Short mmCIF file of C-alpha atoms in Angstrom, two decimals:
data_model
loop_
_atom_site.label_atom_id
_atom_site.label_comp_id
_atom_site.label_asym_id
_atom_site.label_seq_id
_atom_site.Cartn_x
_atom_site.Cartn_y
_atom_site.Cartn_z
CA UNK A 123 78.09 108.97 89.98
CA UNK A 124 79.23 105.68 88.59
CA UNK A 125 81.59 103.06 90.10
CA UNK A 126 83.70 101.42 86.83
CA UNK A 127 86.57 98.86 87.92
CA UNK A 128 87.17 98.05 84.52
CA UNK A 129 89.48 101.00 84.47
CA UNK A 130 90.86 101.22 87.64
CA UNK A 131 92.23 97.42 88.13
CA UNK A 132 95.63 99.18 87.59
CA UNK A 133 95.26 102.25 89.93
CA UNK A 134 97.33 103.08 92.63
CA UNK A 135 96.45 104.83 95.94
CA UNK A 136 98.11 107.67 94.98
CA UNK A 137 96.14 107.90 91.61
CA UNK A 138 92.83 107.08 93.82
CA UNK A 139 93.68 109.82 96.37
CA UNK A 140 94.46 112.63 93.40
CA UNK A 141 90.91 111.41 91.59
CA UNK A 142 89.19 111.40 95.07
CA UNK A 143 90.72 115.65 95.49
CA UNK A 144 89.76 116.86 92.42
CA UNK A 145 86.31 115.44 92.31
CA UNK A 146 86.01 116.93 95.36
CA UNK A 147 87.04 119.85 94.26
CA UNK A 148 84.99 119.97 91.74
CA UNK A 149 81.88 119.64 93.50
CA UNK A 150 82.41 122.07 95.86
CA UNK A 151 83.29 125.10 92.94
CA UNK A 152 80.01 123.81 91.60
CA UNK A 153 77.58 124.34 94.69
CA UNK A 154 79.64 127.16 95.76
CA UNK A 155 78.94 128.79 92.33
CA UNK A 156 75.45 127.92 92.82
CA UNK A 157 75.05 129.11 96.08
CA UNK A 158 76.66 132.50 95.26
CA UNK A 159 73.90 133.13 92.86
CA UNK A 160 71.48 132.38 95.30
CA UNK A 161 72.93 135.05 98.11
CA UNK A 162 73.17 137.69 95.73
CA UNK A 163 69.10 137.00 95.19
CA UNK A 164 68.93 136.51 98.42
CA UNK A 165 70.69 140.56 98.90
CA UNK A 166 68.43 141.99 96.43
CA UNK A 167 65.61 140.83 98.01
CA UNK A 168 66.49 141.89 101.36
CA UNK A 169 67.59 145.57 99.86
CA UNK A 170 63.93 145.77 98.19
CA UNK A 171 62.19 144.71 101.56
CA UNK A 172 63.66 147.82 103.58
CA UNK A 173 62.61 150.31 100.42
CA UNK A 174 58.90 148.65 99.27
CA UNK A 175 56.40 149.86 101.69
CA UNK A 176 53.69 147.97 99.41
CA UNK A 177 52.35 144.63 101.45
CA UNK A 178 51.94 142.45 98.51
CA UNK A 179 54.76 143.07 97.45
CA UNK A 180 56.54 142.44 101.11
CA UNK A 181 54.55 138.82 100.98
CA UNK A 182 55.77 138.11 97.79
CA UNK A 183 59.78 139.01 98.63
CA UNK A 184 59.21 137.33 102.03
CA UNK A 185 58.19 133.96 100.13
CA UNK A 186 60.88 134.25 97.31
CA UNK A 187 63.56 134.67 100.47
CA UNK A 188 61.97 131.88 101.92
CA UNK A 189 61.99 129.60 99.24
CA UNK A 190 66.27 130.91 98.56
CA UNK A 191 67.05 130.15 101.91
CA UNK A 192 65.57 126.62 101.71
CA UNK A 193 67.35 125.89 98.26
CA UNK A 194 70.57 127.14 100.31
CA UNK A 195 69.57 124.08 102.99
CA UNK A 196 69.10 121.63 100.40
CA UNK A 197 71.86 122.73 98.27
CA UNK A 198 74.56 122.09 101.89
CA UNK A 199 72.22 118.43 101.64
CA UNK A 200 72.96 117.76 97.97
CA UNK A 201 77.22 118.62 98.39
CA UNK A 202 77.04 116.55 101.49
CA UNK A 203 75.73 113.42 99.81
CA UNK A 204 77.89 114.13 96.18
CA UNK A 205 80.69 114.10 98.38
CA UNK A 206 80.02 111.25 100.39
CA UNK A 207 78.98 109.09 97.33
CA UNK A 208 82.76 109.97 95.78
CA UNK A 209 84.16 108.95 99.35
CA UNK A 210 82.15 105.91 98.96
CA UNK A 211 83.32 105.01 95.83
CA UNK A 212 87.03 105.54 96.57
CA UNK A 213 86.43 103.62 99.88
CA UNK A 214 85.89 100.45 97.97
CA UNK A 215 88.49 101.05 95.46
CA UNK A 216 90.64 101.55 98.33
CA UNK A 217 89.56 98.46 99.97
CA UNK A 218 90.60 96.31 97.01
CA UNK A 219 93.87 98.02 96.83
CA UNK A 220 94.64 96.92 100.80
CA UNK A 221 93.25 93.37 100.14
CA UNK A 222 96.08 92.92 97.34
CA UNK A 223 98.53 93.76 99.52
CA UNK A 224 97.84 92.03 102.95
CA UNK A 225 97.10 89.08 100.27
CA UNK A 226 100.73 89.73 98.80
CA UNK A 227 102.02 90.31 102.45
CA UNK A 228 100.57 86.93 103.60
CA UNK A 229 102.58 85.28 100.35
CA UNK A 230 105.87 87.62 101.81
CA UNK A 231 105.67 86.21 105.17
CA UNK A 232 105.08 82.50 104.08
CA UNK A 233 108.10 82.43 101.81
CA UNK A 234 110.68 84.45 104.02
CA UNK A 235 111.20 81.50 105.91
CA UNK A 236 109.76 78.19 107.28
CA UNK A 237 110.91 76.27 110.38
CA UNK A 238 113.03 73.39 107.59
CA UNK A 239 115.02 76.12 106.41
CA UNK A 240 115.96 78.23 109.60
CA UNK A 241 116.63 74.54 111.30
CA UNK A 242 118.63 73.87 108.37
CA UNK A 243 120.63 76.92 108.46
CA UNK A 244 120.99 76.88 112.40
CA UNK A 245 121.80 73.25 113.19
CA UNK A 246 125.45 71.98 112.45
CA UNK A 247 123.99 68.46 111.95
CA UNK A 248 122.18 69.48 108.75
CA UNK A 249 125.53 70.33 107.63
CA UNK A 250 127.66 67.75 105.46
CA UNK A 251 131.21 68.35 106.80
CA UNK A 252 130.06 68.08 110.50
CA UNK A 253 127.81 65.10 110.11
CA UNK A 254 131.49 63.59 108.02
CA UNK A 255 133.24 64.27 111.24
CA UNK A 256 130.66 62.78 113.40
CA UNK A 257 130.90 59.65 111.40
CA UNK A 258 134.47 58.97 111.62
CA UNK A 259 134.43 59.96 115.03
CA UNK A 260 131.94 56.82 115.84
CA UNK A 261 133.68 54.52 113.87
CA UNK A 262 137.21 55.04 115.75
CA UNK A 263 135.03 55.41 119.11
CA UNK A 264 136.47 53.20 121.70
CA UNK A 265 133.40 50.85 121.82
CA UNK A 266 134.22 49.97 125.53
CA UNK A 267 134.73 53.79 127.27
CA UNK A 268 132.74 55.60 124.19
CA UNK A 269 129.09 55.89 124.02
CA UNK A 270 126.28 57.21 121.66
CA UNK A 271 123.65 60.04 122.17
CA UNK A 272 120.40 58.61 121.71
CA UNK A 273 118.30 60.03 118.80
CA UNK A 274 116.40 62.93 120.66
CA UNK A 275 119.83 64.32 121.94
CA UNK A 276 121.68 63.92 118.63
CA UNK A 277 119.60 66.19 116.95
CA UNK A 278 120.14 68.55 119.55
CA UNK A 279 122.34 70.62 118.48
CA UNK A 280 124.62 71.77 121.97
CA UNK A 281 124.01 67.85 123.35
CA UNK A 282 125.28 67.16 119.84
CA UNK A 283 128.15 69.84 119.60
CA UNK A 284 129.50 68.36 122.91
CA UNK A 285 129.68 64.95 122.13
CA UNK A 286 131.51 65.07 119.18
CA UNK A 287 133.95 67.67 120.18
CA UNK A 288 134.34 65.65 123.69
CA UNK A 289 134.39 62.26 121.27
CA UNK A 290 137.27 63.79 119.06
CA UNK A 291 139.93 65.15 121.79
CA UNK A 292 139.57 61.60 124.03
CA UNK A 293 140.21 59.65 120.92
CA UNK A 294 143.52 58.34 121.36
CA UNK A 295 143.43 56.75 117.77
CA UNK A 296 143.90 59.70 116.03
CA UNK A 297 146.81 62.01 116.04
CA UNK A 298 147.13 65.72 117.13
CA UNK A 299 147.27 67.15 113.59
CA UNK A 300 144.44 65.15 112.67
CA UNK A 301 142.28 65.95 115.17
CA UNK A 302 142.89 69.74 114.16
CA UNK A 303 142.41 69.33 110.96
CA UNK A 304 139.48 67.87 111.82
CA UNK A 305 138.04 70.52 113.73
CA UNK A 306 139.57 73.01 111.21
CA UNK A 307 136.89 71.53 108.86
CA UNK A 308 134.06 72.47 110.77
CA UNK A 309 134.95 75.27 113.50
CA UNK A 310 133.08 77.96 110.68
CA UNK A 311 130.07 75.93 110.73
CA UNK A 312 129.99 75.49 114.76
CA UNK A 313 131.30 78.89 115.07
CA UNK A 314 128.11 80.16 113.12
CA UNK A 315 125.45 77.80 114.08
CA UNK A 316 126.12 78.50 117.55
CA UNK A 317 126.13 82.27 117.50
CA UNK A 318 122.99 82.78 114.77
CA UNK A 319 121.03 80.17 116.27
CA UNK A 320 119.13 81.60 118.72
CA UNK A 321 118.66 84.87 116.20
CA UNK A 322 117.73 82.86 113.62
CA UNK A 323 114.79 80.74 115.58
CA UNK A 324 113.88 84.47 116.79
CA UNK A 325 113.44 85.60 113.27
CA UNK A 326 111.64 82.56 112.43
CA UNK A 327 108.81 82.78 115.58
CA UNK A 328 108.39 86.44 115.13
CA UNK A 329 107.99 86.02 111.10
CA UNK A 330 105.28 83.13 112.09
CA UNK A 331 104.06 85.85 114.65
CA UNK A 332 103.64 88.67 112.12
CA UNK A 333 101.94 86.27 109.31
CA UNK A 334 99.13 85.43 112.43
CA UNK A 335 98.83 89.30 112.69
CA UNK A 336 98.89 89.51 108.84
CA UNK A 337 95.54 86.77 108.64
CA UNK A 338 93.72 88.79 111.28
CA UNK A 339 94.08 91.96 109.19
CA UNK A 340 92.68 90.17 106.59
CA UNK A 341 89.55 89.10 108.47
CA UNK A 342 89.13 92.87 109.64
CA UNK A 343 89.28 93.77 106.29
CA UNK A 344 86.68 91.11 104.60
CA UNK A 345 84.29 92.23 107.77
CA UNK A 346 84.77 96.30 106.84
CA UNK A 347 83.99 94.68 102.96
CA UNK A 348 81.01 93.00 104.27
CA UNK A 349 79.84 96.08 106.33
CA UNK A 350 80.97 98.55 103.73
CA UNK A 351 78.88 96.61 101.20
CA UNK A 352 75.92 96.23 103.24
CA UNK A 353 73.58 99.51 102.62
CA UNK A 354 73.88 98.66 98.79
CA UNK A 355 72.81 94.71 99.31
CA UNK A 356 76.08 93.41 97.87
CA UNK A 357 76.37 90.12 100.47
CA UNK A 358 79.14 88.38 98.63
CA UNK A 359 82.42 87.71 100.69
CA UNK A 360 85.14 90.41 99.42
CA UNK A 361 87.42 86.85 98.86
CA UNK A 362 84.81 84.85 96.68
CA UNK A 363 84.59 88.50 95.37
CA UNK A 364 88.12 88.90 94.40
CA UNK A 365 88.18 85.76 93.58
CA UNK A 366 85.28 85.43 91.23
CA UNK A 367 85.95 88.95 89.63
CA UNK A 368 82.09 89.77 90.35
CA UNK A 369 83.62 93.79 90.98
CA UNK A 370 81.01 94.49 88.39
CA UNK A 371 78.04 92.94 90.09
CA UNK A 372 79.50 95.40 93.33
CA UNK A 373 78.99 98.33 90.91
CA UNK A 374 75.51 97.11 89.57
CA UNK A 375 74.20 97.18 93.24
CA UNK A 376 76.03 100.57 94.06
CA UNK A 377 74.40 102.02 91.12
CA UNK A 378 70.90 101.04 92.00
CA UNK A 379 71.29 102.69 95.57
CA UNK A 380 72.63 105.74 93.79
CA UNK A 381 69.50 105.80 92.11
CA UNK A 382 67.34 105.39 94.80
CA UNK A 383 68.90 108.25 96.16
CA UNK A 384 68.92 110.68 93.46
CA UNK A 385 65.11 109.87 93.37
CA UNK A 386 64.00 110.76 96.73
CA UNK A 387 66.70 113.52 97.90
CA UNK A 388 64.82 116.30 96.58
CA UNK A 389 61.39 114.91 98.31
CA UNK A 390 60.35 116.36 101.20
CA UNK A 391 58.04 113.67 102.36
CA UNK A 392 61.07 111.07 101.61
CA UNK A 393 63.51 113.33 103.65
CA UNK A 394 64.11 110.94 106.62
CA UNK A 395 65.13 107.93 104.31
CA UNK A 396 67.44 110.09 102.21
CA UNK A 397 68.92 111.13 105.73
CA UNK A 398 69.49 107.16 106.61
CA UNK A 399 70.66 106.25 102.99
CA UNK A 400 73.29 109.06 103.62
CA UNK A 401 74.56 108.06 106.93
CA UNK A 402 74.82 104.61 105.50
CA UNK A 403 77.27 105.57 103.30
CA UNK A 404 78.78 108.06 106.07
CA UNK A 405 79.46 105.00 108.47
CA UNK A 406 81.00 102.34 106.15
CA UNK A 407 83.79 104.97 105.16
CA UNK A 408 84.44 105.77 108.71
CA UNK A 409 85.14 102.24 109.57
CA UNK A 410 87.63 102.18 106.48
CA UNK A 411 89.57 105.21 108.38
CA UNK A 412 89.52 103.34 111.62
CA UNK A 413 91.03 100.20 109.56
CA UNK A 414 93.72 102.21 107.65
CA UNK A 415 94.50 103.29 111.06
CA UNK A 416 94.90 99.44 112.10
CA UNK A 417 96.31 98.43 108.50
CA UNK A 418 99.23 101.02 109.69
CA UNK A 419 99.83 99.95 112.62
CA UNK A 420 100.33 96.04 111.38
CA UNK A 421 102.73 97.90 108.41
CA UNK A 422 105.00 99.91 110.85
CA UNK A 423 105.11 96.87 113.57
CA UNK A 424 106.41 94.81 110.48
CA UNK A 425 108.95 96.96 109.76
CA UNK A 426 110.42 97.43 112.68
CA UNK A 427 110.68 93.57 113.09
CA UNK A 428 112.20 93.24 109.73
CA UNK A 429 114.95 96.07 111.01
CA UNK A 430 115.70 94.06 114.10
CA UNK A 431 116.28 91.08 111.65
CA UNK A 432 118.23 92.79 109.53
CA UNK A 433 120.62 93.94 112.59
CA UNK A 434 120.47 90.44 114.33
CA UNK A 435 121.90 88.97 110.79
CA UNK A 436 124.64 91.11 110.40
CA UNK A 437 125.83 90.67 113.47
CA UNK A 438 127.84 87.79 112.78
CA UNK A 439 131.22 88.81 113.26
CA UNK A 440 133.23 86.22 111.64
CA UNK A 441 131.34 86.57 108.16
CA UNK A 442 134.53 87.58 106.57
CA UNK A 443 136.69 84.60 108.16
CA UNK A 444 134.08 82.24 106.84
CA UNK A 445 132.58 83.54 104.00
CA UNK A 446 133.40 79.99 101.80
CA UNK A 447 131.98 77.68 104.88
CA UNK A 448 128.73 80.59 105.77
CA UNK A 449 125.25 78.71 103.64
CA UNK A 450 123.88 80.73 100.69
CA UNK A 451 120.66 81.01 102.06
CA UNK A 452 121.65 82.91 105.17
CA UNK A 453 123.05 85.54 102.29
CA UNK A 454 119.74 85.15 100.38
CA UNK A 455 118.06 85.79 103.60
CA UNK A 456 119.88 88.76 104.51
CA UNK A 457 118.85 90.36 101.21
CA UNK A 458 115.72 89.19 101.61
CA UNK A 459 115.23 90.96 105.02
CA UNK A 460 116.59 94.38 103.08
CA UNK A 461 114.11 94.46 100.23
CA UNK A 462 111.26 93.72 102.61
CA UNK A 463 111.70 96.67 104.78
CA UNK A 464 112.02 98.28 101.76
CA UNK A 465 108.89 97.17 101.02
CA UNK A 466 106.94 97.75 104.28
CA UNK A 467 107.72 101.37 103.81
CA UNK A 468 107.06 101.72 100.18
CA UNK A 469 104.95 98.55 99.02
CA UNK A 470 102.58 98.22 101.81
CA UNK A 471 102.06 101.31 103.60
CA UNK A 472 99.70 103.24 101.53
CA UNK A 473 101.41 106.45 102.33
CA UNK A 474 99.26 108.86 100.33
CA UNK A 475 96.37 107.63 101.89
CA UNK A 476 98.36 108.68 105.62
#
């Protein structure tokens, strides 16, 4: 068996999984063909020893049952090791597959959101019509009863909030009607900033939260690369890997153990080192389960966080009301949150592997 990723750059799981089965497959109908030769030997031998009473001839069915029965042995050997060598193989392609997507995932989570954005959205100062009301609202101030909020609290947006709505109904400059108008200017914007932004600092801490959880998945992964690697003396990181394109140098070094193997698994003397080349490749594919355990874990946790979003967003109850005042990006957000839990339960979770 030969690894190629020339021609499976392109593959998906699903293709990888189907490849994996019928390989599979076909190994097994081979050996058990094989082997079903051998027992009907091994039948007419045993239905000759109870008829023969001839000792030569006993010694020489005895050895010929001998020697079937040990073919048999190394024949359960051989499957064994053709089967783990196509595990193997799929195991790395596998293995690429997940580091494109916790690499794409790590992209998702950086551009959903950063803190300028949700602070932007959430904070009614960022917002042109309030910071026009706060304006004229310190140039009428009453410079001997009014007073300013020093830098730290003016950006705070309750501190803020309070001032200026305090500031504008103890004005005694401006009329009644103004003042409403006034606040009829901004009440969507304080209406919404208020409500969303607690929700929307949540969604921006647990987004930072899940792209931490994201990098340490990819550090799991490059270690299972670096262990998976390691009986075929491939000792390049799976990022300068990927990054480098040296999948063929992988396959070069696969090859060579392959080799080694086919060489000494029929050798008696060699037996013990064709057991320990075997369980090398045995081990390294058992970690991958134990990852794509892990991997699906980190996909499911997302998902539910990105359904939580999706609820806290659309709980705004006066959408309608202000639909001309609400920011764009909070709508591009909202869709945003839909297609990515799409995408945690179609993009990222490797169900045919599951």
């Amino acid at each position: 068996a030969s690894l190629s990723f020339a021609n499976s750059k392109n593959k998906s799981i699903e293709i990888l999984i189907q490849e994996l089965e019928n390989e599979t497959q076909a190994i097994q109908e081979h050996y058990s063909i094989t082997n079903q030769k051998l027992y009907e030997k091994l039948e007419n031998i045993t239905r000759e020893l109870r008829i023969t009473r001839i000792i030569e001839q006993q010694v020489a069915l005895l050895i010929q049952k001998d020697q079937i029965q040990e073919q048999l042995i190394k024949n359960k050997v051989f499957e064994e090791t053709d089967i783990s060598k196509i595990r193997y193989l799929k195991g790395l392609q596998i293995i690429k597959i997940l580091y494109e997507k916790t690499l794409s995932l790590e992209h998702h989570f950086a551009s959903v959101s950063t803190f300028n954005e949700i602070n932007n959205l959430s904070n009614p100062n960022q917002y042109p019509e309030f910071a026009k009301m706060k304006d004229v609202i310190n140039s009428k101030q009453d410079k001997k009863s009014g007073f300013n909020l020093s830098s730290i609290l003016g950006d705070n947006i309750y501190t803020s909030v309070v001032h200026s709505l305090v500031s504008l109904f103890t004005d005694t400059s401006t009329s009644k009607a103004e003042k409403e108008e006034s606040l009829l200017d901004v009440e969507c914007i304080l209406d919404f900033t208020l409500r969303m932004h607690n929700d929307l600092n949540t969604i921006y801490f647990e987004t930072a939260f899940l792209q931490k959880s994201n990098e340490n998945i990819i550090k799991e992964l490059e270690q299972l690369f670096l262990d998976f690697t390691k009986p075929i003396k491939y000792k390049t990181p799976l990022k300068q890997c990927r990054n480098a394109d040296d999948w063929d140098a992988v396959r070069e070094n696969l090859n060579g153990f392959l080799l080694e193997l086919n060489k000494i698994i029929d050798d008696d003397s060699q037996r013990f080192k064709a057991h320990k080349m075997q369980i090398n490749l045995e081990f390294p594919i058992d970690r991958l389960l134990q990852f794509i355990t892990q991997y699906n874990m980190h996909i499911n946790q997302g998902a539910k966080f990105y359904e939580k979003f999706g609820i806290m967003l659309n709980s705004y109850e006066n959408e309608k009301q202000c639909a001309t005042k609400i920011p764009p990006e909070y709508i591009k957000l909202k869709a945003n949150i839909e297609t990515s839990i799409e995408s945690f339960n179609t993009a990222y979770k490797p169900v045919e592997i599951n």
